[in-house]
């Protein structure tokens, strides 16, 4: 075996470079070493490797105060791991906690009995510190430690006992203590944490959590660049666009996309179009979309005689266009520039302009730049439209 391959083999076994050098020097002197010298080498290596393993285990934890230990035992948030560990060191106790994802910490009492601890949000505020326990807690990777609940408070885009799991979908927000409403979060559909997608999740009940793709009150300028539409922009809670990259990644397996226009007639009055199996392709394909079917729906009591036609079927498989990226089917004309907003344009005679200017601009903008919907008489209903929404519901 060559010198290089020998070093690689030792490193594979967990022996570091410093240990390799030490071993190499001793082996080169082996001709003058006796049995006791060889025994010393083996003991040194064993202790060094054991220390390295222990350091690796301990590095996952941080020292914290353990409170109201009796309450934790009564509520089932802690239990004695004596039968599994016996009377051993804190490192061995931590090793068991490390192997259990839901374990947030471990402690050793004065009798060297190992206790494992779990998240327990119903615990009362800390009153009595347990000084007889040496308590080590798994650090909160993307959050902070809450002394009152003895658990991690996770940031908006992670969850889990150590805040070490990324949200794969808006539904991951639906925990027992979740507050319903709008939540600006980062999603990682691939759960790798490397390519987060900023979205607004709308949670309405314990079973429903949707991604808000678009909200447009018709009061803001949506004539944005390709890069802005690719990655998204957030003006305020009622005017936002989730990036097309997010549309693509979130709809990879097909989702339900709902387009709805809301009126000021009543707070819940809306006309809707529901698109099944909605999928958006990648940037190379110009973020063209497809779906299997479309149906109309009504919520509440919209204005009498109002009707919302199908805006998307005529532009299926059409690339997206912006003022600085002309992908439309019109020759010599940039439909996005003409309409004052980006969209999927097969030509410039599009019957829908859901990113156009609303009633506030009705007498200052050209007809092509104004908000419009298929089948809806804008001269009659424009002043009653409060918001247009695109919403995505995925499994």
Tab-separated table of C-alpha atoms in Angstrom:
chain	number	residue	atom	x	y	z
A	1	UNK	CA	0.000	0.000	0.000
A	2	UNK	CA	1.368	3.434	-0.953
A	3	UNK	CA	1.959	6.198	1.615
A	4	UNK	CA	-0.925	8.265	0.130
A	5	UNK	CA	-3.446	5.437	0.150
A	6	UNK	CA	-2.495	4.578	3.721
A	7	UNK	CA	-3.256	8.131	4.841
A	8	UNK	CA	-6.565	8.095	2.976
A	9	UNK	CA	-7.535	4.824	4.647
A	10	UNK	CA	-6.734	6.168	8.105
A	11	UNK	CA	-8.719	9.356	7.459
A	12	UNK	CA	-11.647	7.241	6.297
A	13	UNK	CA	-11.544	5.489	9.661
A	14	UNK	CA	-11.914	8.864	11.394
A	15	UNK	CA	-8.254	9.522	12.191
A	16	UNK	CA	-7.283	13.120	11.490
A	17	UNK	CA	-4.189	14.472	9.719
A	18	UNK	CA	-2.452	15.291	12.984
A	19	UNK	CA	-3.018	11.755	14.224
A	20	UNK	CA	-1.763	10.357	10.914
A	21	UNK	CA	1.449	12.380	11.192
A	22	UNK	CA	1.988	11.182	14.749
A	23	UNK	CA	1.394	7.565	13.710
A	24	UNK	CA	3.627	7.937	10.663
A	25	UNK	CA	6.552	9.216	12.782
A	26	UNK	CA	6.171	6.408	15.311
A	27	UNK	CA	5.900	3.709	12.642
A	28	UNK	CA	9.094	4.978	10.983
A	29	UNK	CA	10.784	4.463	14.372
A	30	UNK	CA	9.131	1.086	14.859
A	31	UNK	CA	12.404	-0.754	14.461
A	32	UNK	CA	13.435	0.499	17.911
A	33	UNK	CA	10.029	0.300	19.567
A	34	UNK	CA	9.116	-2.501	21.926
A	35	UNK	CA	5.696	-3.931	22.692
A	36	UNK	CA	5.017	-1.259	25.336
A	37	UNK	CA	5.616	1.485	22.753
A	38	UNK	CA	3.106	-0.115	20.376
A	39	UNK	CA	0.578	-0.377	23.180
A	40	UNK	CA	1.068	3.356	23.899
A	41	UNK	CA	0.387	4.187	20.231
A	42	UNK	CA	-2.866	2.228	20.189
A	43	UNK	CA	-4.100	3.777	23.463
A	44	UNK	CA	-3.262	7.290	22.189
A	45	UNK	CA	-5.154	6.733	18.939
A	46	UNK	CA	-8.149	5.226	20.732
A	47	UNK	CA	-8.447	8.150	23.140
A	48	UNK	CA	-7.994	10.649	20.337
A	49	UNK	CA	-10.736	9.059	18.212
A	50	UNK	CA	-13.070	8.765	21.188
A	51	UNK	CA	-12.537	12.431	22.070
A	52	UNK	CA	-13.279	13.422	18.450
A	53	UNK	CA	-16.532	11.440	18.459
A	54	UNK	CA	-17.590	12.957	21.764
A	55	UNK	CA	-16.804	16.454	20.512
A	56	UNK	CA	-18.942	15.840	17.439
A	57	UNK	CA	-21.894	14.757	19.596
A	58	UNK	CA	-21.595	17.629	22.063
A	59	UNK	CA	-21.280	20.202	19.254
A	60	UNK	CA	-24.959	19.651	18.400
A	61	UNK	CA	-25.998	20.919	21.825
A	62	UNK	CA	-25.808	24.010	23.952
A	63	UNK	CA	-26.057	24.355	27.730
A	64	UNK	CA	-29.414	25.621	28.998
A	65	UNK	CA	-31.279	25.860	32.297
A	66	UNK	CA	-33.702	23.010	32.982
A	67	UNK	CA	-36.907	24.178	34.680
A	68	UNK	CA	-39.723	22.438	36.510
A	69	UNK	CA	-38.444	18.966	35.785
A	70	UNK	CA	-41.250	17.362	37.812
A	71	UNK	CA	-43.870	19.040	35.602
A	72	UNK	CA	-42.121	17.775	32.490
A	73	UNK	CA	-42.214	14.201	33.797
A	74	UNK	CA	-45.897	14.427	34.775
A	75	UNK	CA	-46.897	15.825	31.371
A	76	UNK	CA	-44.924	13.198	29.482
A	77	UNK	CA	-42.487	15.747	28.036
A	78	UNK	CA	-39.526	13.934	29.602
A	79	UNK	CA	-38.738	10.363	30.491
A	80	UNK	CA	-35.969	8.395	32.153
A	81	UNK	CA	-33.840	6.568	29.619
A	82	UNK	CA	-32.276	4.438	32.354
A	83	UNK	CA	-33.293	1.150	30.771
A	84	UNK	CA	-31.672	2.171	27.510
A	85	UNK	CA	-28.543	3.869	28.792
A	86	UNK	CA	-27.964	2.955	32.394
A	87	UNK	CA	-25.613	4.992	34.521
A	88	UNK	CA	-23.237	6.575	32.019
A	89	UNK	CA	-21.820	9.885	30.824
A	90	UNK	CA	-23.621	12.935	29.491
A	91	UNK	CA	-22.077	12.274	26.059
A	92	UNK	CA	-23.702	8.856	25.839
A	93	UNK	CA	-26.996	10.365	26.953
A	94	UNK	CA	-26.716	13.030	24.241
A	95	UNK	CA	-25.925	10.364	21.651
A	96	UNK	CA	-29.348	8.794	22.218
A	97	UNK	CA	-31.049	12.186	21.953
A	98	UNK	CA	-29.198	12.814	18.690
A	99	UNK	CA	-30.619	9.604	17.212
A	100	UNK	CA	-34.221	10.708	17.970
A	101	UNK	CA	-35.353	13.668	15.789
A	102	UNK	CA	-38.099	14.762	18.206
A	103	UNK	CA	-35.717	14.894	21.202
A	104	UNK	CA	-34.786	18.515	21.900
A	105	UNK	CA	-32.429	17.897	24.819
A	106	UNK	CA	-31.006	15.503	27.373
A	107	UNK	CA	-29.988	15.789	30.997
A	108	UNK	CA	-28.045	13.816	33.558
A	109	UNK	CA	-28.980	13.942	37.235
A	110	UNK	CA	-26.626	13.582	40.198
A	111	UNK	CA	-27.011	9.775	39.985
A	112	UNK	CA	-25.938	9.788	36.314
A	113	UNK	CA	-29.381	8.777	35.127
A	114	UNK	CA	-30.171	9.918	31.591
A	115	UNK	CA	-33.383	11.819	30.818
A	116	UNK	CA	-34.638	12.727	27.336
A	117	UNK	CA	-36.776	15.828	26.770
A	118	UNK	CA	-39.312	16.806	24.110
A	119	UNK	CA	-41.155	19.933	23.034
A	120	UNK	CA	-43.925	20.728	25.478
A	121	UNK	CA	-45.744	24.011	24.645
A	122	UNK	CA	-48.330	23.525	27.407
A	123	UNK	CA	-45.737	23.878	30.167
A	124	UNK	CA	-46.218	26.831	32.551
A	125	UNK	CA	-43.537	29.565	32.698
A	126	UNK	CA	-40.281	28.559	34.320
A	127	UNK	CA	-40.485	28.807	38.121
A	128	UNK	CA	-38.014	26.354	39.632
A	129	UNK	CA	-34.600	25.665	38.118
A	130	UNK	CA	-33.335	22.105	38.443
A	131	UNK	CA	-29.742	22.630	39.499
A	132	UNK	CA	-29.226	18.910	40.063
A	133	UNK	CA	-29.484	18.219	36.316
A	134	UNK	CA	-26.795	18.854	33.762
A	135	UNK	CA	-29.023	19.849	30.836
A	136	UNK	CA	-27.868	20.062	27.225
A	137	UNK	CA	-30.318	21.279	24.563
A	138	UNK	CA	-30.116	20.831	20.792
A	139	UNK	CA	-29.520	24.290	19.422
A	140	UNK	CA	-32.248	25.934	17.344
A	141	UNK	CA	-30.839	25.996	13.828
A	142	UNK	CA	-33.242	28.620	12.473
A	143	UNK	CA	-34.898	29.992	15.583
A	144	UNK	CA	-34.457	31.012	19.195
A	145	UNK	CA	-34.905	29.180	22.460
A	146	UNK	CA	-38.084	30.066	24.386
A	147	UNK	CA	-37.485	29.759	28.140
A	148	UNK	CA	-41.229	29.893	28.865
A	149	UNK	CA	-42.197	26.921	26.686
A	150	UNK	CA	-38.795	25.171	26.885
A	151	UNK	CA	-38.708	24.815	23.106
A	152	UNK	CA	-37.536	26.508	19.909
A	153	UNK	CA	-39.453	29.428	18.388
A	154	UNK	CA	-38.879	28.914	14.677
A	155	UNK	CA	-38.517	31.592	12.031
A	156	UNK	CA	-41.272	31.892	9.417
A	157	UNK	CA	-39.717	29.454	6.971
A	158	UNK	CA	-38.773	26.509	9.207
A	159	UNK	CA	-40.429	24.143	11.633
A	160	UNK	CA	-39.616	21.055	13.694
A	161	UNK	CA	-38.231	20.571	17.229
A	162	UNK	CA	-34.934	22.273	16.290
A	163	UNK	CA	-36.288	24.510	13.499
A	164	UNK	CA	-34.288	22.278	11.168
A	165	UNK	CA	-37.048	21.392	8.697
A	166	UNK	CA	-37.918	23.687	5.809
A	167	UNK	CA	-41.487	24.356	4.760
A	168	UNK	CA	-42.232	22.360	1.635
A	169	UNK	CA	-45.694	23.834	1.242
A	170	UNK	CA	-48.041	26.282	2.923
A	171	UNK	CA	-49.768	23.327	4.598
A	172	UNK	CA	-46.717	22.839	6.814
A	173	UNK	CA	-47.820	25.997	8.631
A	174	UNK	CA	-50.983	24.302	9.882
A	175	UNK	CA	-49.745	23.349	13.335
A	176	UNK	CA	-52.130	23.190	16.333
A	177	UNK	CA	-51.044	26.638	17.549
A	178	UNK	CA	-51.097	28.310	14.107
A	179	UNK	CA	-52.646	31.771	13.679
A	180	UNK	CA	-54.751	31.921	10.492
A	181	UNK	CA	-54.217	34.688	7.957
A	182	UNK	CA	-51.468	35.862	5.607
A	183	UNK	CA	-47.909	34.686	6.226
A	184	UNK	CA	-44.879	35.801	4.246
A	185	UNK	CA	-42.638	32.725	4.252
A	186	UNK	CA	-39.881	30.904	2.410
A	187	UNK	CA	-40.815	27.567	0.881
A	188	UNK	CA	-38.407	24.846	-0.198
A	189	UNK	CA	-40.367	22.442	-2.419
A	190	UNK	CA	-37.298	20.178	-2.649
A	191	UNK	CA	-36.685	20.411	1.124
A	192	UNK	CA	-32.966	20.965	0.581
A	193	UNK	CA	-32.898	24.497	1.975
A	194	UNK	CA	-30.748	25.703	-0.919
A	195	UNK	CA	-33.339	27.309	-3.198
A	196	UNK	CA	-35.953	29.020	-1.017
A	197	UNK	CA	-38.972	30.635	-2.653
A	198	UNK	CA	-40.545	33.695	-1.069
A	199	UNK	CA	-44.358	33.430	-1.057
A	200	UNK	CA	-47.389	34.677	0.834
A	201	UNK	CA	-49.380	31.797	2.315
A	202	UNK	CA	-53.051	32.353	3.063
A	203	UNK	CA	-54.317	29.980	5.772
A	204	UNK	CA	-58.069	29.910	6.270
A	205	UNK	CA	-58.795	26.800	8.330
A	206	UNK	CA	-57.061	23.721	9.737
A	207	UNK	CA	-57.087	22.001	6.329
A	208	UNK	CA	-56.596	24.790	3.765
A	209	UNK	CA	-53.442	26.785	3.042
A	210	UNK	CA	-52.950	28.430	-0.362
A	211	UNK	CA	-50.132	30.301	-2.084
A	212	UNK	CA	-51.149	33.796	-3.154
A	213	UNK	CA	-49.824	34.152	-6.713
A	214	UNK	CA	-51.279	37.582	-7.373
A	215	UNK	CA	-53.220	40.325	-5.669
A	216	UNK	CA	-54.028	43.450	-7.641
A	217	UNK	CA	-56.206	46.308	-6.450
A	218	UNK	CA	-55.672	48.187	-9.696
A	219	UNK	CA	-54.016	51.064	-7.835
A	220	UNK	CA	-50.351	50.153	-8.395
A	221	UNK	CA	-48.017	49.930	-11.370
A	222	UNK	CA	-47.564	46.290	-12.433
A	223	UNK	CA	-45.545	47.168	-15.552
A	224	UNK	CA	-42.394	45.444	-14.251
A	225	UNK	CA	-39.312	43.865	-15.821
A	226	UNK	CA	-38.714	40.203	-16.664
A	227	UNK	CA	-36.452	39.762	-13.628
A	228	UNK	CA	-39.100	41.168	-11.302
A	229	UNK	CA	-41.764	38.854	-12.683
A	230	UNK	CA	-39.339	35.942	-12.557
A	231	UNK	CA	-38.524	36.326	-8.871
A	232	UNK	CA	-41.599	38.216	-7.693
A	233	UNK	CA	-42.303	41.518	-5.985
A	234	UNK	CA	-44.234	42.555	-2.920
A	235	UNK	CA	-45.714	46.069	-2.908
A	236	UNK	CA	-48.069	45.548	0.023
A	237	UNK	CA	-50.441	42.891	1.315
A	238	UNK	CA	-53.031	43.670	-1.397
A	239	UNK	CA	-50.621	44.135	-4.297
A	240	UNK	CA	-48.110	41.382	-4.911
A	241	UNK	CA	-46.800	38.929	-7.475
A	242	UNK	CA	-45.154	35.611	-6.595
A	243	UNK	CA	-42.263	34.948	-8.983
A	244	UNK	CA	-42.704	32.735	-12.025
A	245	UNK	CA	-39.869	30.544	-10.746
A	246	UNK	CA	-42.084	29.797	-7.754
A	247	UNK	CA	-45.044	29.100	-10.058
A	248	UNK	CA	-42.911	26.583	-11.918
A	249	UNK	CA	-41.504	24.746	-8.879
A	250	UNK	CA	-44.753	24.707	-6.901
A	251	UNK	CA	-46.873	23.359	-9.776
A	252	UNK	CA	-44.473	20.588	-10.836
A	253	UNK	CA	-47.011	17.921	-9.825
A	254	UNK	CA	-50.077	19.916	-10.811
A	255	UNK	CA	-52.217	22.153	-8.586
A	256	UNK	CA	-55.600	23.841	-8.509
A	257	UNK	CA	-55.321	27.471	-9.582
A	258	UNK	CA	-58.220	29.786	-8.783
A	259	UNK	CA	-58.679	33.170	-10.441
A	260	UNK	CA	-61.192	35.396	-8.694
A	261	UNK	CA	-62.434	38.959	-8.909
A	262	UNK	CA	-63.905	40.479	-5.762
A	263	UNK	CA	-66.458	43.250	-5.572
A	264	UNK	CA	-67.291	45.854	-2.978
A	265	UNK	CA	-70.908	44.748	-3.260
A	266	UNK	CA	-70.499	42.606	-0.154
A	267	UNK	CA	-67.258	41.697	1.681
A	268	UNK	CA	-67.230	38.145	0.298
A	269	UNK	CA	-68.750	38.710	-3.156
A	270	UNK	CA	-66.584	37.148	-5.871
A	271	UNK	CA	-66.647	35.557	-9.305
A	272	UNK	CA	-64.179	32.702	-9.764
A	273	UNK	CA	-62.582	30.507	-12.392
A	274	UNK	CA	-61.052	27.244	-11.191
A	275	UNK	CA	-58.324	25.550	-13.270
A	276	UNK	CA	-57.506	21.909	-12.534
A	277	UNK	CA	-54.045	20.319	-12.939
A	278	UNK	CA	-52.413	23.696	-13.431
A	279	UNK	CA	-48.717	23.449	-14.384
A	280	UNK	CA	-46.206	26.169	-15.275
A	281	UNK	CA	-43.134	25.219	-17.314
A	282	UNK	CA	-39.589	26.527	-16.776
A	283	UNK	CA	-37.921	29.709	-18.019
A	284	UNK	CA	-36.606	28.012	-21.156
A	285	UNK	CA	-40.238	27.454	-22.172
A	286	UNK	CA	-41.084	31.053	-21.257
A	287	UNK	CA	-43.091	29.899	-18.209
A	288	UNK	CA	-45.896	28.724	-20.480
A	289	UNK	CA	-48.730	27.024	-18.576
A	290	UNK	CA	-51.265	24.252	-19.104
A	291	UNK	CA	-54.298	22.831	-17.292
A	292	UNK	CA	-56.859	20.092	-17.801
A	293	UNK	CA	-60.192	21.883	-17.265
A	294	UNK	CA	-61.838	25.151	-16.247
A	295	UNK	CA	-65.109	25.799	-14.424
A	296	UNK	CA	-66.795	28.956	-13.164
A	297	UNK	CA	-67.691	29.452	-9.535
A	298	UNK	CA	-69.519	32.095	-7.503
A	299	UNK	CA	-68.917	33.145	-3.933
A	300	UNK	CA	-71.366	35.267	-1.964
A	301	UNK	CA	-73.587	37.622	-3.964
A	302	UNK	CA	-71.666	39.411	-6.740
A	303	UNK	CA	-73.410	42.233	-8.668
A	304	UNK	CA	-76.470	41.037	-10.632
A	305	UNK	CA	-75.665	40.098	-14.209
A	306	UNK	CA	-71.880	40.036	-13.712
A	307	UNK	CA	-69.981	37.249	-15.448
A	308	UNK	CA	-66.330	36.164	-15.451
A	309	UNK	CA	-65.297	34.337	-18.621
A	310	UNK	CA	-62.252	32.174	-19.312
A	311	UNK	CA	-59.108	34.293	-19.633
A	312	UNK	CA	-56.582	31.458	-19.789
A	313	UNK	CA	-57.770	28.890	-22.337
A	314	UNK	CA	-56.985	31.147	-25.357
A	315	UNK	CA	-53.385	31.624	-24.144
A	316	UNK	CA	-52.509	28.049	-23.149
A	317	UNK	CA	-48.884	27.137	-23.944
A	318	UNK	CA	-48.086	30.803	-24.663
A	319	UNK	CA	-44.778	32.214	-23.307
A	320	UNK	CA	-44.859	35.031	-20.770
A	321	UNK	CA	-43.973	38.551	-21.945
A	322	UNK	CA	-42.811	41.753	-20.274
A	323	UNK	CA	-41.878	45.183	-21.634
A	324	UNK	CA	-38.235	44.061	-21.816
A	325	UNK	CA	-38.819	40.437	-22.977
A	326	UNK	CA	-41.087	40.201	-26.028
A	327	UNK	CA	-42.331	36.606	-26.321
A	328	UNK	CA	-45.803	37.344	-27.732
A	329	UNK	CA	-47.240	36.220	-31.063
A	330	UNK	CA	-47.668	39.720	-32.445
A	331	UNK	CA	-45.253	40.808	-35.156
A	332	UNK	CA	-43.517	44.136	-34.650
A	333	UNK	CA	-45.419	45.040	-31.457
A	334	UNK	CA	-44.614	44.382	-27.810
A	335	UNK	CA	-48.046	43.567	-26.357
A	336	UNK	CA	-46.814	43.980	-22.774
A	337	UNK	CA	-45.651	47.539	-23.487
A	338	UNK	CA	-48.916	48.319	-25.271
A	339	UNK	CA	-51.018	46.958	-22.391
A	340	UNK	CA	-48.872	48.513	-19.673
A	341	UNK	CA	-48.486	45.134	-17.937
A	342	UNK	CA	-46.867	41.743	-18.361
A	343	UNK	CA	-48.882	38.644	-19.268
A	344	UNK	CA	-49.120	35.605	-21.518
A	345	UNK	CA	-49.953	37.263	-24.858
A	346	UNK	CA	-50.838	35.231	-27.948
A	347	UNK	CA	-51.493	38.586	-29.634
A	348	UNK	CA	-52.220	42.146	-28.553
A	349	UNK	CA	-56.006	41.761	-28.782
A	350	UNK	CA	-56.240	40.014	-25.448
A	351	UNK	CA	-59.697	40.225	-23.858
A	352	UNK	CA	-58.201	40.074	-20.358
A	353	UNK	CA	-55.731	42.432	-18.717
A	354	UNK	CA	-55.784	41.403	-15.074
A	355	UNK	CA	-52.545	43.304	-14.322
A	356	UNK	CA	-53.819	46.519	-15.863
A	357	UNK	CA	-54.776	49.788	-14.213
A	358	UNK	CA	-58.004	49.875	-12.213
A	359	UNK	CA	-60.846	52.342	-11.971
A	360	UNK	CA	-58.687	55.002	-10.307
A	361	UNK	CA	-56.908	55.460	-13.660
A	362	UNK	CA	-60.004	55.007	-15.821
A	363	UNK	CA	-59.811	58.475	-17.401
A	364	UNK	CA	-56.007	58.861	-17.526
A	365	UNK	CA	-54.888	55.650	-19.281
A	366	UNK	CA	-55.571	54.239	-22.731
A	367	UNK	CA	-58.168	51.465	-23.066
A	368	UNK	CA	-55.442	48.903	-23.728
A	369	UNK	CA	-53.822	49.650	-20.341
A	370	UNK	CA	-56.977	49.316	-18.261
A	371	UNK	CA	-58.005	46.316	-16.190
A	372	UNK	CA	-60.335	44.007	-18.136
A	373	UNK	CA	-61.913	40.558	-17.811
A	374	UNK	CA	-63.520	38.281	-20.365
A	375	UNK	CA	-67.326	38.541	-20.195
A	376	UNK	CA	-67.432	41.390	-17.660
A	377	UNK	CA	-68.737	44.803	-18.743
A	378	UNK	CA	-66.020	47.034	-17.307
A	379	UNK	CA	-67.978	50.252	-17.960
A	380	UNK	CA	-70.601	48.929	-15.540
A	381	UNK	CA	-68.543	46.992	-12.998
A	382	UNK	CA	-65.061	48.536	-12.961
A	383	UNK	CA	-65.788	50.894	-10.067
A	384	UNK	CA	-67.113	47.986	-7.969
A	385	UNK	CA	-64.027	45.744	-8.361
A	386	UNK	CA	-62.037	45.763	-5.146
A	387	UNK	CA	-59.325	43.216	-5.992
A	388	UNK	CA	-58.227	40.515	-8.427
A	389	UNK	CA	-56.621	37.380	-6.978
A	390	UNK	CA	-54.771	34.314	-8.284
A	391	UNK	CA	-54.501	31.551	-5.700
A	392	UNK	CA	-52.721	28.186	-5.820
A	393	UNK	CA	-53.807	25.116	-3.890
A	394	UNK	CA	-51.377	22.173	-3.999
A	395	UNK	CA	-51.273	18.810	-2.257
